[in-house]
């Protein structure tokens, strides 16, 4: 994903605890304080003395669980079917769930994603201790490769800021990279700037299904991107303001890189897109055709979603590379509302027919996997 320039300074604490323009919805200040004074840090989800199941581990930075870090708990959870219950707190670390740790579930104990935050600050251009840089994939705070992963009520964040590192050109900074099939996120938040939520797959030939429900995602450049088959239902996407650029576009909400052989890419349904940036300063999407897969045909359908004034209604799509024009990809809309959804230039707003819309559903995208059922 392309790099952009500097942004006005914003402290890491300020970024996490009161991201500009998002107000109380993003305030995290209750998390650590609640953890410190709560005699039941794991709330209704048991404790080390009264486990929900033998395969439940408890994580608490104050030391009242089995582990004080998420990474240590993941290391201990060998094999399939483990549940991690996370007490309120800020977990500053990088975490990776490898392909062997299948059917894992992470639960934010307070059932409020503002209270449980997993955050780090690597960017693509950050130097690695052994030489070289992390690259986009390596910048991820959390990486999930295993199939069957579920997270509830957790914030995944990357608080790396361009203004703190004017010498770094690789400004992609991923909050989470999800590669596993049947990966579900309920009531989670994803905070970052460029490349926040990397919804991908484990290989070019793997068609990973992912589901995001009632989630919040914010960023500026390509901040929801990748090649998975992903359904975003009742999700809120928020574009951030930028003072480092002289003119629009400030960024792009979606940048799918769907494999050409995959009939289904991203589906956004019953969501909303808001902005703290000036009107029409963001594009809804641009297609990402990676150099590693020049046969990709990015796919995105946005339906029954409210698009705020921050989206350029006249030209909501643009090219990432002129060699792969967005018109040749698989972009479509259906029954969207709001000022950013006004159809003023019809050729710039491809629409599904009513018949086509009948197959643009979570059921048709996810098949026999129904992650919306059995929510605790």
PDB file of N, CA and C in Angstrom, residues 98-154:
ATOM      1  N   UNK A  98      -0.363 -18.988  15.633  1.00  0.00           N
ATOM      2  CA  UNK A  98       0.058 -19.748  14.456  1.00  0.00           C
ATOM      3  C   UNK A  98      -1.004 -20.752  14.030  1.00  0.00           C
ATOM      4  N   UNK A  99      -0.761 -21.413  12.891  1.00  0.00           N
ATOM      5  CA  UNK A  99      -1.781 -22.266  12.276  1.00  0.00           C
ATOM      6  C   UNK A  99      -2.157 -23.470  13.137  1.00  0.00           C
ATOM      7  N   UNK A 100      -1.331 -23.828  14.105  1.00  0.00           N
ATOM      8  CA  UNK A 100      -1.623 -25.010  14.930  1.00  0.00           C
ATOM      9  C   UNK A 100      -2.602 -24.714  16.057  1.00  0.00           C
ATOM     10  N   UNK A 101      -2.803 -23.453  16.365  1.00  0.00           N
ATOM     11  CA  UNK A 101      -3.647 -23.087  17.514  1.00  0.00           C
ATOM     12  C   UNK A 101      -5.071 -22.755  17.045  1.00  0.00           C
ATOM     13  N   UNK A 102      -5.747 -23.768  16.548  1.00  0.00           N
ATOM     14  CA  UNK A 102      -7.057 -23.594  15.928  1.00  0.00           C
ATOM     15  C   UNK A 102      -8.177 -23.475  16.960  1.00  0.00           C
ATOM     16  N   UNK A 103      -9.310 -22.973  16.486  1.00  0.00           N
ATOM     17  CA  UNK A 103     -10.542 -22.873  17.285  1.00  0.00           C
ATOM     18  C   UNK A 103     -10.316 -22.129  18.603  1.00  0.00           C
ATOM     19  N   UNK A 104      -9.517 -21.077  18.554  1.00  0.00           N
ATOM     20  CA  UNK A 104      -9.250 -20.278  19.753  1.00  0.00           C
ATOM     21  C   UNK A 104     -10.307 -19.188  19.906  1.00  0.00           C
ATOM     22  N   UNK A 105     -10.594 -18.836  21.148  1.00  0.00           N
ATOM     23  CA  UNK A 105     -11.523 -17.745  21.448  1.00  0.00           C
ATOM     24  C   UNK A 105     -10.881 -16.800  22.445  1.00  0.00           C
ATOM     25  N   UNK A 106     -10.926 -15.507  22.134  1.00  0.00           N
ATOM     26  CA  UNK A 106     -10.452 -14.483  23.060  1.00  0.00           C
ATOM     27  C   UNK A 106     -11.649 -13.650  23.496  1.00  0.00           C
ATOM     28  N   UNK A 107     -11.759 -13.425  24.795  1.00  0.00           N
ATOM     29  CA  UNK A 107     -12.897 -12.687  25.346  1.00  0.00           C
ATOM     30  C   UNK A 107     -12.397 -11.525  26.184  1.00  0.00           C
ATOM     31  N   UNK A 108     -12.879 -10.326  25.886  1.00  0.00           N
ATOM     32  CA  UNK A 108     -12.654  -9.188  26.765  1.00  0.00           C
ATOM     33  C   UNK A 108     -13.607  -9.282  27.933  1.00  0.00           C
ATOM     34  N   UNK A 109     -13.086  -9.461  29.138  1.00  0.00           N
ATOM     35  CA  UNK A 109     -13.911  -9.871  30.277  1.00  0.00           C
ATOM     36  C   UNK A 109     -15.009  -8.882  30.631  1.00  0.00           C
ATOM     37  N   UNK A 110     -14.758  -7.588  30.444  1.00  0.00           N
ATOM     38  CA  UNK A 110     -15.744  -6.579  30.839  1.00  0.00           C
ATOM     39  C   UNK A 110     -16.875  -6.431  29.832  1.00  0.00           C
ATOM     40  N   UNK A 111     -16.731  -7.070  28.666  1.00  0.00           N
ATOM     41  CA  UNK A 111     -17.702  -6.968  27.576  1.00  0.00           C
ATOM     42  C   UNK A 111     -17.813  -5.541  27.031  1.00  0.00           C
ATOM     43  N   UNK A 112     -16.725  -4.796  27.178  1.00  0.00           N
ATOM     44  CA  UNK A 112     -16.616  -3.451  26.612  1.00  0.00           C
ATOM     45  C   UNK A 112     -15.242  -3.363  25.955  1.00  0.00           C
ATOM     46  N   UNK A 113     -15.180  -3.255  24.624  1.00  0.00           N
ATOM     47  CA  UNK A 113     -13.873  -3.296  23.955  1.00  0.00           C
ATOM     48  C   UNK A 113     -12.961  -2.137  24.315  1.00  0.00           C
ATOM     49  N   UNK A 114     -13.502  -1.076  24.908  1.00  0.00           N
ATOM     50  CA  UNK A 114     -12.643   0.033  25.313  1.00  0.00           C
ATOM     51  C   UNK A 114     -11.745  -0.345  26.482  1.00  0.00           C
ATOM     52  N   UNK A 115     -12.100  -1.406  27.186  1.00  0.00           N
ATOM     53  CA  UNK A 115     -11.367  -1.774  28.395  1.00  0.00           C
ATOM     54  C   UNK A 115     -10.168  -2.676  28.144  1.00  0.00           C
ATOM     55  N   UNK A 116     -10.177  -3.412  27.054  1.00  0.00           N
ATOM     56  CA  UNK A 116      -9.129  -4.404  26.774  1.00  0.00           C
ATOM     57  C   UNK A 116      -8.467  -4.027  25.451  1.00  0.00           C
ATOM     58  N   UNK A 117      -7.213  -3.577  25.539  1.00  0.00           N
ATOM     59  CA  UNK A 117      -6.528  -3.033  24.372  1.00  0.00           C
ATOM     60  C   UNK A 117      -5.205  -3.770  24.167  1.00  0.00           C
ATOM     61  N   UNK A 118      -5.054  -4.359  22.977  1.00  0.00           N
ATOM     62  CA  UNK A 118      -3.777  -4.971  22.579  1.00  0.00           C
ATOM     63  C   UNK A 118      -3.147  -4.028  21.564  1.00  0.00           C
ATOM     64  N   UNK A 119      -1.988  -3.477  21.879  1.00  0.00           N
ATOM     65  CA  UNK A 119      -1.439  -2.393  21.064  1.00  0.00           C
ATOM     66  C   UNK A 119       0.084  -2.478  21.000  1.00  0.00           C
ATOM     67  N   UNK A 120       0.629  -2.097  19.843  1.00  0.00           N
ATOM     68  CA  UNK A 120       2.067  -1.930  19.693  1.00  0.00           C
ATOM     69  C   UNK A 120       2.297  -0.875  18.621  1.00  0.00           C
ATOM     70  N   UNK A 121       3.565  -0.578  18.310  1.00  0.00           N
ATOM     71  CA  UNK A 121       3.837   0.559  17.422  1.00  0.00           C
ATOM     72  C   UNK A 121       4.939   0.266  16.412  1.00  0.00           C
ATOM     73  N   UNK A 122       4.843  -0.876  15.734  1.00  0.00           N
ATOM     74  CA  UNK A 122       5.735  -1.148  14.608  1.00  0.00           C
ATOM     75  C   UNK A 122       5.095  -0.675  13.318  1.00  0.00           C
ATOM     76  N   UNK A 123       5.911  -0.180  12.396  1.00  0.00           N
ATOM     77  CA  UNK A 123       5.456   0.159  11.052  1.00  0.00           C
ATOM     78  C   UNK A 123       6.250  -0.659  10.041  1.00  0.00           C
ATOM     79  N   UNK A 124       5.824  -0.598   8.784  1.00  0.00           N
ATOM     80  CA  UNK A 124       6.528  -1.338   7.746  1.00  0.00           C
ATOM     81  C   UNK A 124       7.994  -0.932   7.681  1.00  0.00           C
ATOM     82  N   UNK A 125       8.270   0.354   7.881  1.00  0.00           N
ATOM     83  CA  UNK A 125       9.628   0.846   7.781  1.00  0.00           C
ATOM     84  C   UNK A 125      10.417   0.852   9.077  1.00  0.00           C
ATOM     85  N   UNK A 126       9.842   0.317  10.150  1.00  0.00           N
ATOM     86  CA  UNK A 126      10.553   0.259  11.430  1.00  0.00           C
ATOM     87  C   UNK A 126      11.728  -0.715  11.334  1.00  0.00           C
ATOM     88  N   UNK A 127      12.946  -0.293  11.723  1.00  0.00           N
ATOM     89  CA  UNK A 127      14.094  -1.206  11.667  1.00  0.00           C
ATOM     90  C   UNK A 127      13.914  -2.396  12.607  1.00  0.00           C
ATOM     91  N   UNK A 128      14.268  -3.570  12.128  1.00  0.00           N
ATOM     92  CA  UNK A 128      14.218  -4.767  12.956  1.00  0.00           C
ATOM     93  C   UNK A 128      15.543  -4.917  13.699  1.00  0.00           C
ATOM     94  N   UNK A 129      15.510  -5.518  14.883  1.00  0.00           N
ATOM     95  CA  UNK A 129      16.746  -5.666  15.664  1.00  0.00           C
ATOM     96  C   UNK A 129      17.845  -6.393  14.893  1.00  0.00           C
ATOM     97  N   UNK A 130      17.469  -7.372  14.059  1.00  0.00           N
ATOM     98  CA  UNK A 130      18.481  -8.137  13.339  1.00  0.00           C
ATOM     99  C   UNK A 130      18.818  -7.589  11.972  1.00  0.00           C
ATOM    100  N   UNK A 131      18.298  -6.389  11.668  1.00  0.00           N
ATOM    101  CA  UNK A 131      18.536  -5.795  10.359  1.00  0.00           C
ATOM    102  C   UNK A 131      17.303  -5.834   9.488  1.00  0.00           C
ATOM    103  N   UNK A 132      17.243  -4.926   8.541  1.00  0.00           N
ATOM    104  CA  UNK A 132      16.074  -4.832   7.683  1.00  0.00           C
ATOM    105  C   UNK A 132      14.922  -4.131   8.379  1.00  0.00           C
ATOM    106  N   UNK A 133      13.763  -4.180   7.763  1.00  0.00           N
ATOM    107  CA  UNK A 133      12.565  -3.568   8.338  1.00  0.00           C
ATOM    108  C   UNK A 133      11.446  -4.602   8.397  1.00  0.00           C
ATOM    109  N   UNK A 134      10.372  -4.251   9.106  1.00  0.00           N
ATOM    110  CA  UNK A 134       9.312  -5.224   9.350  1.00  0.00           C
ATOM    111  C   UNK A 134       8.444  -5.508   8.126  1.00  0.00           C
ATOM    112  N   UNK A 135       8.284  -4.524   7.251  1.00  0.00           N
ATOM    113  CA  UNK A 135       7.355  -4.692   6.159  1.00  0.00           C
ATOM    114  C   UNK A 135       5.926  -4.611   6.666  1.00  0.00           C
ATOM    115  N   UNK A 136       4.977  -4.539   5.743  1.00  0.00           N
ATOM    116  CA  UNK A 136       3.583  -4.373   6.151  1.00  0.00           C
ATOM    117  C   UNK A 136       3.099  -5.525   7.022  1.00  0.00           C
ATOM    118  N   UNK A 137       3.321  -6.746   6.586  1.00  0.00           N
ATOM    119  CA  UNK A 137       2.869  -7.902   7.369  1.00  0.00           C
ATOM    120  C   UNK A 137       3.534  -7.947   8.731  1.00  0.00           C
ATOM    121  N   UNK A 138       4.833  -7.710   8.755  1.00  0.00           N
ATOM    122  CA  UNK A 138       5.555  -7.776  10.019  1.00  0.00           C
ATOM    123  C   UNK A 138       5.217  -6.667  10.991  1.00  0.00           C
ATOM    124  N   UNK A 139       4.558  -5.612  10.508  1.00  0.00           N
ATOM    125  CA  UNK A 139       4.203  -4.497  11.394  1.00  0.00           C
ATOM    126  C   UNK A 139       3.013  -4.800  12.278  1.00  0.00           C
ATOM    127  N   UNK A 140       2.300  -5.885  12.010  1.00  0.00           N
ATOM    128  CA  UNK A 140       1.038  -6.158  12.707  1.00  0.00           C
ATOM    129  C   UNK A 140       1.240  -6.342  14.206  1.00  0.00           C
ATOM    130  N   UNK A 141       0.400  -5.671  14.974  1.00  0.00           N
ATOM    131  CA  UNK A 141       0.400  -5.882  16.424  1.00  0.00           C
ATOM    132  C   UNK A 141      -0.055  -7.294  16.749  1.00  0.00           C
ATOM    133  N   UNK A 142      -1.126  -7.728  16.104  1.00  0.00           N
ATOM    134  CA  UNK A 142      -1.656  -9.080  16.298  1.00  0.00           C
ATOM    135  C   UNK A 142      -1.748  -9.765  14.944  1.00  0.00           C
ATOM    136  N   UNK A 143      -1.306 -11.015  14.883  1.00  0.00           N
ATOM    137  CA  UNK A 143      -1.409 -11.814  13.670  1.00  0.00           C
ATOM    138  C   UNK A 143      -2.137 -13.105  14.000  1.00  0.00           C
ATOM    139  N   UNK A 144      -3.180 -13.411  13.225  1.00  0.00           N
ATOM    140  CA  UNK A 144      -3.952 -14.633  13.454  1.00  0.00           C
ATOM    141  C   UNK A 144      -3.914 -15.471  12.180  1.00  0.00           C
ATOM    142  N   UNK A 145      -3.224 -16.597  12.235  1.00  0.00           N
ATOM    143  CA  UNK A 145      -3.130 -17.505  11.091  1.00  0.00           C
ATOM    144  C   UNK A 145      -4.020 -18.728  11.232  1.00  0.00           C
ATOM    145  N   UNK A 146      -4.390 -19.074  12.439  1.00  0.00           N
ATOM    146  CA  UNK A 146      -5.149 -20.295  12.692  1.00  0.00           C
ATOM    147  C   UNK A 146      -6.605 -20.159  12.264  1.00  0.00           C
ATOM    148  N   UNK A 147      -7.189 -21.268  11.862  1.00  0.00           N
ATOM    149  CA  UNK A 147      -8.611 -21.296  11.511  1.00  0.00           C
ATOM    150  C   UNK A 147      -9.460 -21.328  12.779  1.00  0.00           C
ATOM    151  N   UNK A 148     -10.684 -20.831  12.651  1.00  0.00           N
ATOM    152  CA  UNK A 148     -11.644 -20.927  13.743  1.00  0.00           C
ATOM    153  C   UNK A 148     -11.417 -19.967  14.897  1.00  0.00           C
ATOM    154  N   UNK A 149     -10.784 -18.842  14.634  1.00  0.00           N
ATOM    155  CA  UNK A 149     -10.500 -17.857  15.689  1.00  0.00           C
ATOM    156  C   UNK A 149     -11.715 -16.958  15.912  1.00  0.00           C
ATOM    157  N   UNK A 150     -12.031 -16.698  17.176  1.00  0.00           N
ATOM    158  CA  UNK A 150     -13.120 -15.785  17.514  1.00  0.00           C
ATOM    159  C   UNK A 150     -12.643 -14.800  18.580  1.00  0.00           C
ATOM    160  N   UNK A 151     -12.964 -13.527  18.399  1.00  0.00           N
ATOM    161  CA  UNK A 151     -12.651 -12.506  19.403  1.00  0.00           C
ATOM    162  C   UNK A 151     -13.913 -11.701  19.704  1.00  0.00           C
ATOM    163  N   UNK A 152     -14.089 -11.352  20.971  1.00  0.00           N
ATOM    164  CA  UNK A 152     -15.226 -10.543  21.386  1.00  0.00           C
ATOM    165  C   UNK A 152     -14.755  -9.448  22.353  1.00  0.00           C
ATOM    166  N   UNK A 153     -15.226  -8.262  22.128  1.00  0.00           N
ATOM    167  CA  UNK A 153     -15.033  -7.135  23.048  1.00  0.00           C
ATOM    168  C   UNK A 153     -13.553  -6.822  23.309  1.00  0.00           C
ATOM    169  N   UNK A 154     -12.777  -6.736  22.235  1.00  0.00           N
ATOM    170  CA  UNK A 154     -11.352  -6.434  22.346  1.00  0.00           C
ATOM    171  C   UNK A 154     -11.002  -5.330  21.356  1.00  0.00           C
TER     172      UNK A 154
END
